[in-house]
Coordinates of C-alpha atoms in Angstrom, one line a residue:
X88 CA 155.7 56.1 -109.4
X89 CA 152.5 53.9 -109.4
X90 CA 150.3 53.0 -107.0
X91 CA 150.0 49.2 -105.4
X92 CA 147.1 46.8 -105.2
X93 CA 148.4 45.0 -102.5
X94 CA 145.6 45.2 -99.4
X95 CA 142.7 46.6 -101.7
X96 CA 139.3 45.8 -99.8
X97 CA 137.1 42.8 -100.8
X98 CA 134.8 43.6 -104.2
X99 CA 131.5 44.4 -102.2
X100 CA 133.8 47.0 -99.8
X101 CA 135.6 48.6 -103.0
X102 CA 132.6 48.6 -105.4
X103 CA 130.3 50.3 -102.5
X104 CA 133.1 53.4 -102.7
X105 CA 132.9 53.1 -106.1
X106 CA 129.6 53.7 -106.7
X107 CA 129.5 56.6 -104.9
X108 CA 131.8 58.6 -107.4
X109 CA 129.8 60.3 -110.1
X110 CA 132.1 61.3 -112.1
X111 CA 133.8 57.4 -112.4
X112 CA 130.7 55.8 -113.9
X113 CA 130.1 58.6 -116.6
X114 CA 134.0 57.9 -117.4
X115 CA 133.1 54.7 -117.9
X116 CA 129.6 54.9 -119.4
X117 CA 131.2 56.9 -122.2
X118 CA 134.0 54.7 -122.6
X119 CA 132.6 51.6 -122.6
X120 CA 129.3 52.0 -124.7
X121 CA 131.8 53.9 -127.4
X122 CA 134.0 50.8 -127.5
X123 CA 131.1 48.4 -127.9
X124 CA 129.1 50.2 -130.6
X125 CA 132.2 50.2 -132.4
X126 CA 133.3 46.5 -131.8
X127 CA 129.8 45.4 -132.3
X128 CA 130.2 46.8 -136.3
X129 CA 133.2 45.3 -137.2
X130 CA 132.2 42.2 -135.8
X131 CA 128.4 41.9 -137.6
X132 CA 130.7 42.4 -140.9
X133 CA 132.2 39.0 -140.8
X134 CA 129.4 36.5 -141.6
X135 CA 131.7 33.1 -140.3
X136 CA 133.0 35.2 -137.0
X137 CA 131.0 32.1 -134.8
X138 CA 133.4 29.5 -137.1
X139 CA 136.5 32.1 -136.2
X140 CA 135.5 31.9 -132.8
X141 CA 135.2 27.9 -132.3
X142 CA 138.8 27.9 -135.0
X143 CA 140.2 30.6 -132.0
X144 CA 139.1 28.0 -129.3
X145 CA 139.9 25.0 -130.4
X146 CA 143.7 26.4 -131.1
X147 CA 144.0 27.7 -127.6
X148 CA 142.6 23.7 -126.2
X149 CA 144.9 22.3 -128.5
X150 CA 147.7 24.3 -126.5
X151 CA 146.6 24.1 -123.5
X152 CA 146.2 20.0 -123.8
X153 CA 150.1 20.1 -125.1
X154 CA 151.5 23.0 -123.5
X155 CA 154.9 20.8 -122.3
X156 CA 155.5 20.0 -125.8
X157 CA 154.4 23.4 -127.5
X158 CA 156.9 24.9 -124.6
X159 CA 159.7 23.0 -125.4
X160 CA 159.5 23.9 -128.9
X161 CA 158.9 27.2 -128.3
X162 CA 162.1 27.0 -126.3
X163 CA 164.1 25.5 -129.3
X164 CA 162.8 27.8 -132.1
X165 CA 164.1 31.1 -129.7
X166 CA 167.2 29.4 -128.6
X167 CA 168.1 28.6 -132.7
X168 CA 167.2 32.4 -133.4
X169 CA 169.4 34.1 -131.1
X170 CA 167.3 34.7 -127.8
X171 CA 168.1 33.5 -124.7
X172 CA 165.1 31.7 -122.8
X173 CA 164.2 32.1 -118.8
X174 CA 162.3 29.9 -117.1
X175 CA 160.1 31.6 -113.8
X176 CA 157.8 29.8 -112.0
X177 CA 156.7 32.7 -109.8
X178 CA 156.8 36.6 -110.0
X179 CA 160.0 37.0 -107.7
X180 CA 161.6 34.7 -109.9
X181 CA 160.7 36.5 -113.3
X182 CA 161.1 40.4 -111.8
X183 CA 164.9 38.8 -110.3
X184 CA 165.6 37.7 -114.0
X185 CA 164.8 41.3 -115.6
X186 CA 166.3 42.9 -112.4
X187 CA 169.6 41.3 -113.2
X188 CA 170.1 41.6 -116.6
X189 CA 169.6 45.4 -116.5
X190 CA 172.0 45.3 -113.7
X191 CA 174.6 43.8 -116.2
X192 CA 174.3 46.2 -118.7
X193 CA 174.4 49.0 -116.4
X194 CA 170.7 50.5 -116.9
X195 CA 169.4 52.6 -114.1
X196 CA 165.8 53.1 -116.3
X197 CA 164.0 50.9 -118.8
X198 CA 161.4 51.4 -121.7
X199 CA 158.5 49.1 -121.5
X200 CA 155.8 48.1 -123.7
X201 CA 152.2 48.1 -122.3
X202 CA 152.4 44.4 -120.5
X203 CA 149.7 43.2 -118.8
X204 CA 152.3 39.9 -117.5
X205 CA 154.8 42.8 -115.9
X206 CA 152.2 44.5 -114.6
X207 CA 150.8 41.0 -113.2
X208 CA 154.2 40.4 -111.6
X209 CA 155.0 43.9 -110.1
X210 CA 157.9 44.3 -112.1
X211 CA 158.0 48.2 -111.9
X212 CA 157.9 48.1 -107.9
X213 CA 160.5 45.1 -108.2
X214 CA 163.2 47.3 -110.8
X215 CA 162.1 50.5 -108.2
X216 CA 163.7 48.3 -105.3
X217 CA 166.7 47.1 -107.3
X218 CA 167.7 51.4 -108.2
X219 CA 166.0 51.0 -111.6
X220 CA 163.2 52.6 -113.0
X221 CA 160.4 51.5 -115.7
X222 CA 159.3 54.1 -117.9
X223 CA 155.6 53.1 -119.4
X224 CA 155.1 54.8 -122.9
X225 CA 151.8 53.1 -123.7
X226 CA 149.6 56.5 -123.7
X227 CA 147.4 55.5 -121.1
X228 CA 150.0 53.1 -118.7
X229 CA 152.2 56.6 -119.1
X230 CA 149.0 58.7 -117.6
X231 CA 148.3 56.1 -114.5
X232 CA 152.1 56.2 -113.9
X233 CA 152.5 59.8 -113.9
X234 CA 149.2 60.0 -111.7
X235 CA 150.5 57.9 -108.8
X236 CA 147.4 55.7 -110.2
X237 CA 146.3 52.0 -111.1
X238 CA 145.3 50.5 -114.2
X239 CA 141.6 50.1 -113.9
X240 CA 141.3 48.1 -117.7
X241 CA 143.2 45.7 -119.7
X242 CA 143.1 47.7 -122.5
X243 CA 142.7 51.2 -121.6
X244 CA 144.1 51.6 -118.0
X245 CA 143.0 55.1 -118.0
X246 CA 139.3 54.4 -118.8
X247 CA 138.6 56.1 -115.8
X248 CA 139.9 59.8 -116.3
X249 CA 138.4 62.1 -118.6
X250 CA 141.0 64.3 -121.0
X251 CA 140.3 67.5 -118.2
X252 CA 142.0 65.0 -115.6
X253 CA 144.5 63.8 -117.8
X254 CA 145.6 67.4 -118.7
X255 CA 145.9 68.3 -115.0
X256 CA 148.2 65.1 -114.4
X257 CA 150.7 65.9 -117.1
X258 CA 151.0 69.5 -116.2
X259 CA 151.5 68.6 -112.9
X260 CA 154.0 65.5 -113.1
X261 CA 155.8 65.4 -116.2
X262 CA 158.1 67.6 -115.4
X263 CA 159.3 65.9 -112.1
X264 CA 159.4 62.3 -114.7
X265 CA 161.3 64.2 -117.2
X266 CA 160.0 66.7 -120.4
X267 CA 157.3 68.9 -119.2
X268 CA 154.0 70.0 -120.6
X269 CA 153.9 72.8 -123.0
X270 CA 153.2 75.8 -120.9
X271 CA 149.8 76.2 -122.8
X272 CA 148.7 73.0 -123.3
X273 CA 144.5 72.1 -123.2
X274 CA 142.8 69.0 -123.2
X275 CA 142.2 68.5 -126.5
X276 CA 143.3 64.8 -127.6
X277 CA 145.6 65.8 -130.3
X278 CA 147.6 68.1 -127.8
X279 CA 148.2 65.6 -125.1
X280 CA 149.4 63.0 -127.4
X281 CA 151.9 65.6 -128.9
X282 CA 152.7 66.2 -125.1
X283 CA 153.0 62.2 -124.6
X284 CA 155.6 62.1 -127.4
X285 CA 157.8 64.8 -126.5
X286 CA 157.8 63.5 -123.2
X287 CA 159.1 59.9 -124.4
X288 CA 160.6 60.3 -127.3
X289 CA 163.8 61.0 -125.5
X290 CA 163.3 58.6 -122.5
X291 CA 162.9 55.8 -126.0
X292 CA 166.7 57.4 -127.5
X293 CA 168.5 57.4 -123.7
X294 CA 167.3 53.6 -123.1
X295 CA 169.6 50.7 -123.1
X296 CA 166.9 48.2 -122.3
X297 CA 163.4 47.3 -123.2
X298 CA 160.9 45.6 -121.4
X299 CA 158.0 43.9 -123.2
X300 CA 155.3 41.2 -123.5
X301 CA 154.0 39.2 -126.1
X302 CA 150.4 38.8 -127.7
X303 CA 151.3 35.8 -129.2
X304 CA 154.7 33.4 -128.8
X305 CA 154.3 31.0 -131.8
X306 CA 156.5 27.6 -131.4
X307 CA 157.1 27.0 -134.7
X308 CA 159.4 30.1 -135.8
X309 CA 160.0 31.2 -132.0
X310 CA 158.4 34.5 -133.4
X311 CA 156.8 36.8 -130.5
X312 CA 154.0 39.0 -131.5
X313 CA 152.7 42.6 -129.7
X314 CA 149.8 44.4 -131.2
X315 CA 149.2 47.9 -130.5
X316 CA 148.1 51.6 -131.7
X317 CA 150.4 54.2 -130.5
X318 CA 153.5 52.6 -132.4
X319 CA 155.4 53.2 -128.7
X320 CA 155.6 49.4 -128.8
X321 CA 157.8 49.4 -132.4
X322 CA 160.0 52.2 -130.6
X323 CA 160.6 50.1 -127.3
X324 CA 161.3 47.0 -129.3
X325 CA 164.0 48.4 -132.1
X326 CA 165.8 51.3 -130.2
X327 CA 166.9 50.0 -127.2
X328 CA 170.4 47.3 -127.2
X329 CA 168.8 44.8 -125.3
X330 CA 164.6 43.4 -125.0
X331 CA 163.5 41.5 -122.8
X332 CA 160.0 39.6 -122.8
X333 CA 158.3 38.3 -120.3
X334 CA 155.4 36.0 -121.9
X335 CA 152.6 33.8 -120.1
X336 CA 153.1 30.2 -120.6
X337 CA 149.4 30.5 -122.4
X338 CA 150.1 32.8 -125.1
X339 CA 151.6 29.9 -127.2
X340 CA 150.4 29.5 -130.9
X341 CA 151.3 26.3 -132.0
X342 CA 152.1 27.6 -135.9
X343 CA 152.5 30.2 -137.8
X344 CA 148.9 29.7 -139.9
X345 CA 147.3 30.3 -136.8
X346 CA 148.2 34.0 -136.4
X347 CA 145.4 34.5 -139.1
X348 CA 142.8 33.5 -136.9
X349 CA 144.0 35.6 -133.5
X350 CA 144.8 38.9 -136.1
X351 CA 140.8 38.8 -137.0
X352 CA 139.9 37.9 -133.7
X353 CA 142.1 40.4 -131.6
X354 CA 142.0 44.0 -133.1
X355 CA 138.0 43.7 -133.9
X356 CA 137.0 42.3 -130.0
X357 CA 139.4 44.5 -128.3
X358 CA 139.3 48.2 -130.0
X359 CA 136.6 47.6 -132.5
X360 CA 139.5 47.9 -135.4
X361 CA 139.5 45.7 -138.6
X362 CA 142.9 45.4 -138.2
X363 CA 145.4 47.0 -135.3
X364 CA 147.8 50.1 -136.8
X365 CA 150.8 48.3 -135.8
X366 CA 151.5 44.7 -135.2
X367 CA 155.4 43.6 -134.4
X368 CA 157.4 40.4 -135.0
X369 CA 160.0 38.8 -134.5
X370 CA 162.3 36.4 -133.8
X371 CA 165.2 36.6 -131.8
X372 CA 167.2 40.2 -131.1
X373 CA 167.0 42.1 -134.0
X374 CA 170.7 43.3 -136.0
X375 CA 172.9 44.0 -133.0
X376 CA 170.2 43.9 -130.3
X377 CA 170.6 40.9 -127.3
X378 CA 167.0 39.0 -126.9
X379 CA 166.1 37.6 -124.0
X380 CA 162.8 35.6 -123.2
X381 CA 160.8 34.8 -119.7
X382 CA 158.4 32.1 -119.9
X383 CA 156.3 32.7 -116.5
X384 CA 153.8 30.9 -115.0
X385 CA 153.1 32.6 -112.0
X386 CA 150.2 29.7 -111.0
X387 CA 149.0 29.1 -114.5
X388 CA 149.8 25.6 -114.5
X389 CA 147.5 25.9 -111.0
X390 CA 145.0 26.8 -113.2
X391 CA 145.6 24.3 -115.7
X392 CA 144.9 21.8 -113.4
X393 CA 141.3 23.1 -113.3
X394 CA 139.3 21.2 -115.5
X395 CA 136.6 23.7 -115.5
X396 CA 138.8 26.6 -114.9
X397 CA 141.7 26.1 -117.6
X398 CA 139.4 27.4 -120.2
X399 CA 140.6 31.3 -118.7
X400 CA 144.0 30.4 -119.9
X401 CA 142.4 31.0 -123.8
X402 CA 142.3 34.6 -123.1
X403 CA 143.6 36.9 -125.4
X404 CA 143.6 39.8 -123.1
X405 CA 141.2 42.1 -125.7
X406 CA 138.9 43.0 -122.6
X407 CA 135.4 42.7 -124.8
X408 CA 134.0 40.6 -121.6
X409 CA 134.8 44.0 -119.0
X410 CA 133.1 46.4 -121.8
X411 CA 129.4 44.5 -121.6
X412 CA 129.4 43.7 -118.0
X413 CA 126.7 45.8 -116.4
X414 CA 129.2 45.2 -113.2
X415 CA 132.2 46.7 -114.1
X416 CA 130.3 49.4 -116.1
X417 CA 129.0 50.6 -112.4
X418 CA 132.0 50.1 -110.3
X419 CA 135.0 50.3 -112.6
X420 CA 138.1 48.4 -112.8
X421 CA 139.9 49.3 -109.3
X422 CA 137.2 47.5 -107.2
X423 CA 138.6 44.1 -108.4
X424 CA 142.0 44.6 -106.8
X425 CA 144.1 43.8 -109.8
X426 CA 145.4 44.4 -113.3
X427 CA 142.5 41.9 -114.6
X428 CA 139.7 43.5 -113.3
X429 CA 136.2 42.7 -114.7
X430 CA 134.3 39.5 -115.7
X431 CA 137.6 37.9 -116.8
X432 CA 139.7 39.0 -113.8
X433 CA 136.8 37.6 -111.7
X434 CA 137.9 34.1 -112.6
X435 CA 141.5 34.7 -113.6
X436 CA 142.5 35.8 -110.5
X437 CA 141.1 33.1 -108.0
X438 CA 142.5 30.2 -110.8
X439 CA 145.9 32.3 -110.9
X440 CA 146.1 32.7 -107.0
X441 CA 143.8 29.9 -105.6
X442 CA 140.6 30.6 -103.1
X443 CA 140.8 30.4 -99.8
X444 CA 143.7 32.3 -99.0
X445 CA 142.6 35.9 -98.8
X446 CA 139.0 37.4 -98.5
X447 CA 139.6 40.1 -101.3
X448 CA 140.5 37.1 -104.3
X449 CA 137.5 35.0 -102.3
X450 CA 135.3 37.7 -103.0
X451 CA 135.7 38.1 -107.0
X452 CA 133.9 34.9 -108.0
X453 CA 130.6 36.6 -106.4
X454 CA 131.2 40.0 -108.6
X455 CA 128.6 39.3 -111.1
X456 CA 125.6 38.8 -112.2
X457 CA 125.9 35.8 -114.2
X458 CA 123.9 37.8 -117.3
X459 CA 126.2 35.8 -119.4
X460 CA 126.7 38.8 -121.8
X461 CA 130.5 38.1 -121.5
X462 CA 130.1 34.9 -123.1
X463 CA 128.5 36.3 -126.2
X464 CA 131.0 38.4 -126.7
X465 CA 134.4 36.7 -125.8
X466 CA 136.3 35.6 -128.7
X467 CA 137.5 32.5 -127.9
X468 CA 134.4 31.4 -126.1
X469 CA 135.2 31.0 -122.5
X470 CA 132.2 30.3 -120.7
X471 CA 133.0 33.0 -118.1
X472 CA 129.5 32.4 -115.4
X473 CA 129.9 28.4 -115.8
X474 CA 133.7 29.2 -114.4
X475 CA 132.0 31.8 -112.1
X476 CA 129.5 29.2 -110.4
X477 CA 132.6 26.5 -110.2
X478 CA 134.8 28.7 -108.6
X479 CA 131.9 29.8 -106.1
X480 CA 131.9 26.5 -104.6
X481 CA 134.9 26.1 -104.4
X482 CA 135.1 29.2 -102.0
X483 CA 132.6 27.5 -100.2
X484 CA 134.3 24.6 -99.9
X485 CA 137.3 26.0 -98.4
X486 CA 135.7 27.6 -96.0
X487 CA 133.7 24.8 -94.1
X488 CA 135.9 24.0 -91.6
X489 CA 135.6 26.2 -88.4
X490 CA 132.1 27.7 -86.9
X491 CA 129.4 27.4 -90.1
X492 CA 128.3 30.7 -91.0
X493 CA 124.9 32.0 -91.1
X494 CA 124.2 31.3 -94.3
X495 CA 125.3 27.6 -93.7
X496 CA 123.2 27.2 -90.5
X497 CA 120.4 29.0 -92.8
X498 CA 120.5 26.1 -95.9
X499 CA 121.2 23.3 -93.6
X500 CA 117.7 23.6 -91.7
X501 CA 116.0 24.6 -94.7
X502 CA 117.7 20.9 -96.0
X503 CA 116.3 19.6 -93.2
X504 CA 112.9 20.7 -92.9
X505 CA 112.5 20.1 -97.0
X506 CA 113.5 16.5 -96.5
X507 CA 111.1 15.3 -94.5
X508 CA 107.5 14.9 -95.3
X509 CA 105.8 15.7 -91.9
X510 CA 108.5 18.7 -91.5
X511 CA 107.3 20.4 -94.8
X512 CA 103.7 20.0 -94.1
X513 CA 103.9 21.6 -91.0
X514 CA 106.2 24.6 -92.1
X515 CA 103.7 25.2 -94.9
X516 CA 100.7 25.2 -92.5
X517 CA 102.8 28.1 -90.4
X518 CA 103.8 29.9 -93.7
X519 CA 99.9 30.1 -94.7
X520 CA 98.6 31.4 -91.2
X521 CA 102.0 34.2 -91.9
X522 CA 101.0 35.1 -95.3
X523 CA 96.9 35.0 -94.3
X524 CA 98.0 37.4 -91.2
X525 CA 100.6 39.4 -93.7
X526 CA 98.2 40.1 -96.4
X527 CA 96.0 41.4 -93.9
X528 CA 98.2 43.7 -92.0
X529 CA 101.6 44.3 -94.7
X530 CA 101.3 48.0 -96.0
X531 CA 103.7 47.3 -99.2
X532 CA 102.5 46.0 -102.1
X533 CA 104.4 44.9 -105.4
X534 CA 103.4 44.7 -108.7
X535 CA 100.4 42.2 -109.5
X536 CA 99.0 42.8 -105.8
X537 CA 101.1 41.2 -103.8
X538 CA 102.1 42.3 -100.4
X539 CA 105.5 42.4 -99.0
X540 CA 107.2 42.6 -96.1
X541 CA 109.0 45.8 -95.1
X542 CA 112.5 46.2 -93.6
X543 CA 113.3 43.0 -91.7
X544 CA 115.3 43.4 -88.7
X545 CA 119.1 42.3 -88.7
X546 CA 120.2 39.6 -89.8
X547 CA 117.6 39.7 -92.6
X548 CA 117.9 43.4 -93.0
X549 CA 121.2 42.2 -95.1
X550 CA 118.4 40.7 -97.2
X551 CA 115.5 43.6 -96.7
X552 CA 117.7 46.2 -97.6
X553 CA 118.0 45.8 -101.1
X554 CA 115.2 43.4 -102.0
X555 CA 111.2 42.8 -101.7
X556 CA 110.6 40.0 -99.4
X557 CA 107.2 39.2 -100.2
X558 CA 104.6 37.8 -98.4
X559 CA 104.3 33.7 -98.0
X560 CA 101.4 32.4 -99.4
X561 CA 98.4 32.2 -97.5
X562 CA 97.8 28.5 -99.0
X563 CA 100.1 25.9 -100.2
X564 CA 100.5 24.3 -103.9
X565 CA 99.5 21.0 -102.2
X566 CA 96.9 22.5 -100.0
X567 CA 95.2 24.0 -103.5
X568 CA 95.5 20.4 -105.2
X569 CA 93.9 18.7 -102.8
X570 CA 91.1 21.7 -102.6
X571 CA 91.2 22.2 -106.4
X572 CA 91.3 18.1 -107.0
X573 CA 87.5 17.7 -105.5
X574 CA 86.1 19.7 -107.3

């Protein structure tokens, strides 16, 4: 009952479609603006948040440049409280790991906190394959389930309906999932929460086994952290006999003091809260409940490797970089082609997966502007375009063998003409008699006086079509210096 990003388009294919809905970008106007006014005053209250952010990134390098040792004593301080510890290196390992211990305890259906590792891994479609089925009871993972839908945000997955389309989805689908809608009900917010709640509140009683993830997994209690605002995520993690987490390898605090820093950081970046209604801990199963623990990777140490690129694995998941960037504000979350969508999934993805093994990951890098507004805003200061222009040459680089490409053919003659200085001298004597003839004859003009060229026939209408090519100069800089320097 959810939808698949497997073969989604590349980003310029998806994002062209996604323009074109209406409806979509108001969603997501609304949304997004609302979520940064309000992050934007919680954070101006806090005169040291620049020192919080450095303390929040040197904690995560500090990891990151340790993360065998902090691993292993994560792995001790779980193991001495009770929990049992998994090790998955991919997601067929991790989803076989949750697969089988439902299948040991009997459980045809499962509760699940809002994940974004299990939704990473496909562990829904996985359970689905083994007879068992995931029940989301995060508000909005519960509407893009019930809608046959995908996630489009990392922290509202169903930024992109409006409460009319949500009302329409539960009256039609809840009932086939379990409870149905109230006869009557509208679309006001308070009535399709009370909706939500009937409908789980007896899928959270009937479950013998929770699925979660971790905010934070801190190595020196072995004490896993999840912070959310429905209080579904308390339910999932008490009620049920057994809980199992699966948790990044990344999402390792090395003490417990550091849990101040993330719990300022977090709630005011991510929802524009003070401080989130309901944050859980613990350590180990609680009285009577079996714990079990999946450290994943699933190509983070890949990314690790990246000197440039390891500075992704900081994330926090709080999704302040997707709510200022002008290019998921236009196209929304499902042009990316994954559950990280926006400025962050445009790096995560390609460091999680690698470049240069499908056209649609390839593509991400290029899905921005580089306005650098994601930077400003990202908590634990990843420099999000710097990672954007590394990873663009790396596409290029893994695509130079075989027939050069237009583009390639373009910038190696332009190298070569550039480089030497009878070559220049005589393109810039061709360029003048084209710009003298242009300025003559070109009926556009741009701002300032300048003419332009109109639509240039293909291949440069890929250029034309969007842009003002204007016209060349009739002189050259050189040409004026020596005219200008005899005077």
């Amino acid at each position: 009952m959810s939808g698949t990003f497997v073969g989604m388009p590349a980003f310029p294919a998806a994002a062209r479609e996604a323009l074109s809905d209406a409806q979509l970008r108001r969603n997501l106007a609304h949304a997004t603006s609302t979520i940064r006014a309000k992050r934007a005053a919680v954070v101006g209250e806090v005169d040291e948040w620049e020192e919080l952010r450095l303390a929040g990134a040197a904690i995560k390098d500090n990891v990151l440049h340790h993360l065998d040792e902090h691993l292993l004593r994560l792995e001790r301080s779980l193991t001495e409280r009770g929990a049992t510890v998994h090790w998955a290196r991919d997601a067929a390992e991790a989803c076989e790991i949750v697969a089988s211990i439902a299948r040991q305890h009997d459980a045809d259906e499962v509760v699940k906190v809002k994940s974004m590792a299990t939704q990473e891994i496909g562990l829904n479609e996985a359970l689905a394959a083994h007879g068992i089925t995931a029940w989301e009871t995060d508000l909005a993972e519960l509407i893009v389930q019930l809608g046959d839908d995908l996630p489009s945000h990392i922290l509202v997955p169903a930024i992109h309906r409006n409460r009319a389309e949500i009302r329409e989805i539960f009256r039609e689908r809840m009932a086939a999932a379990g409870r149905p809608a109230p006869e009557n009900l509208s679309d006001v917010p308070r009535e399709l929460a009370a909706a939500a709640r009937l409908h789980l509140r007896e899928k959270f009683l009937r479950a013998k086994v929770a699925v979660s993830g971790a905010n934070f997994a801190i190595a020196e209690t072995g004490t896993l952290v999840v912070v959310e605002s429905e209080g579904n995520g308390r339910m999932c993690l008490t009620l049920p006999e057994v809980l199992v987490s699966v948790v990044g390898i990344e999402k390792i605090l090395p003490a417990w003091s550091d849990l101040d820093v993330f719990l300022q950081l977090l709630p005011r970046s991510s929802t524009g809260e003070r401080m989130n209604p309901y944050t859980s801990m613990w350590s180990g199963g609680t009285e009577g409940q079996e714990a079990h623990v999946v450290l994943l990777d699933n190509g983070r140490t890949r990314a690790l490797a990246d000197e440039v690129g390891r500075q992704a694995l900081r994330c926090i998941r709080c999704s302040a970089c997707l709510n200022v960037c002008p290019v998921y504000e236009r196209t929304g979350g499902h042009a990316y082609g994954s559950v990280y969508p926006g400025p962050i999934g445009a790096i995560l993805n390609p460091l999680l997966r690698g470049v240069g093994v499908d056209e649609q990951t390839d593509s991400l890098p290029y899905a921005s502007s580089l306005c650098g507004a994601c930077f400003e805003v990202c908590p634990v200061r990843i420099d999000i375009p710097e990672v954007l222009v590394h990873l663009r040459s790396q596409v290029v680089d893994a695509h130079r063998a075989g027939p050069p490409k237009g583009e390639a053919v373009a910038m190696k003659s332009a190298a070569w003409v550039l480089s030497g200085a009878r070559r220049l001298s005589w393109a810039e004597r061709g360029m003048g008699v084209a710009g003298r003839v242009l300025n003559r004859l070109g009926r556009k003009v741009m701002p300032g006086g300048r003419r332009a060229l109109g639509r240039l026939p293909w291949p440069g209408s890929l250029w034309s079509n969007a842009r003002d090519v204007p016209a060349p100069p009739a002189e050259s800089f050189r040409a004026r210096w020596r005219r200008e320097g005899r005077r």
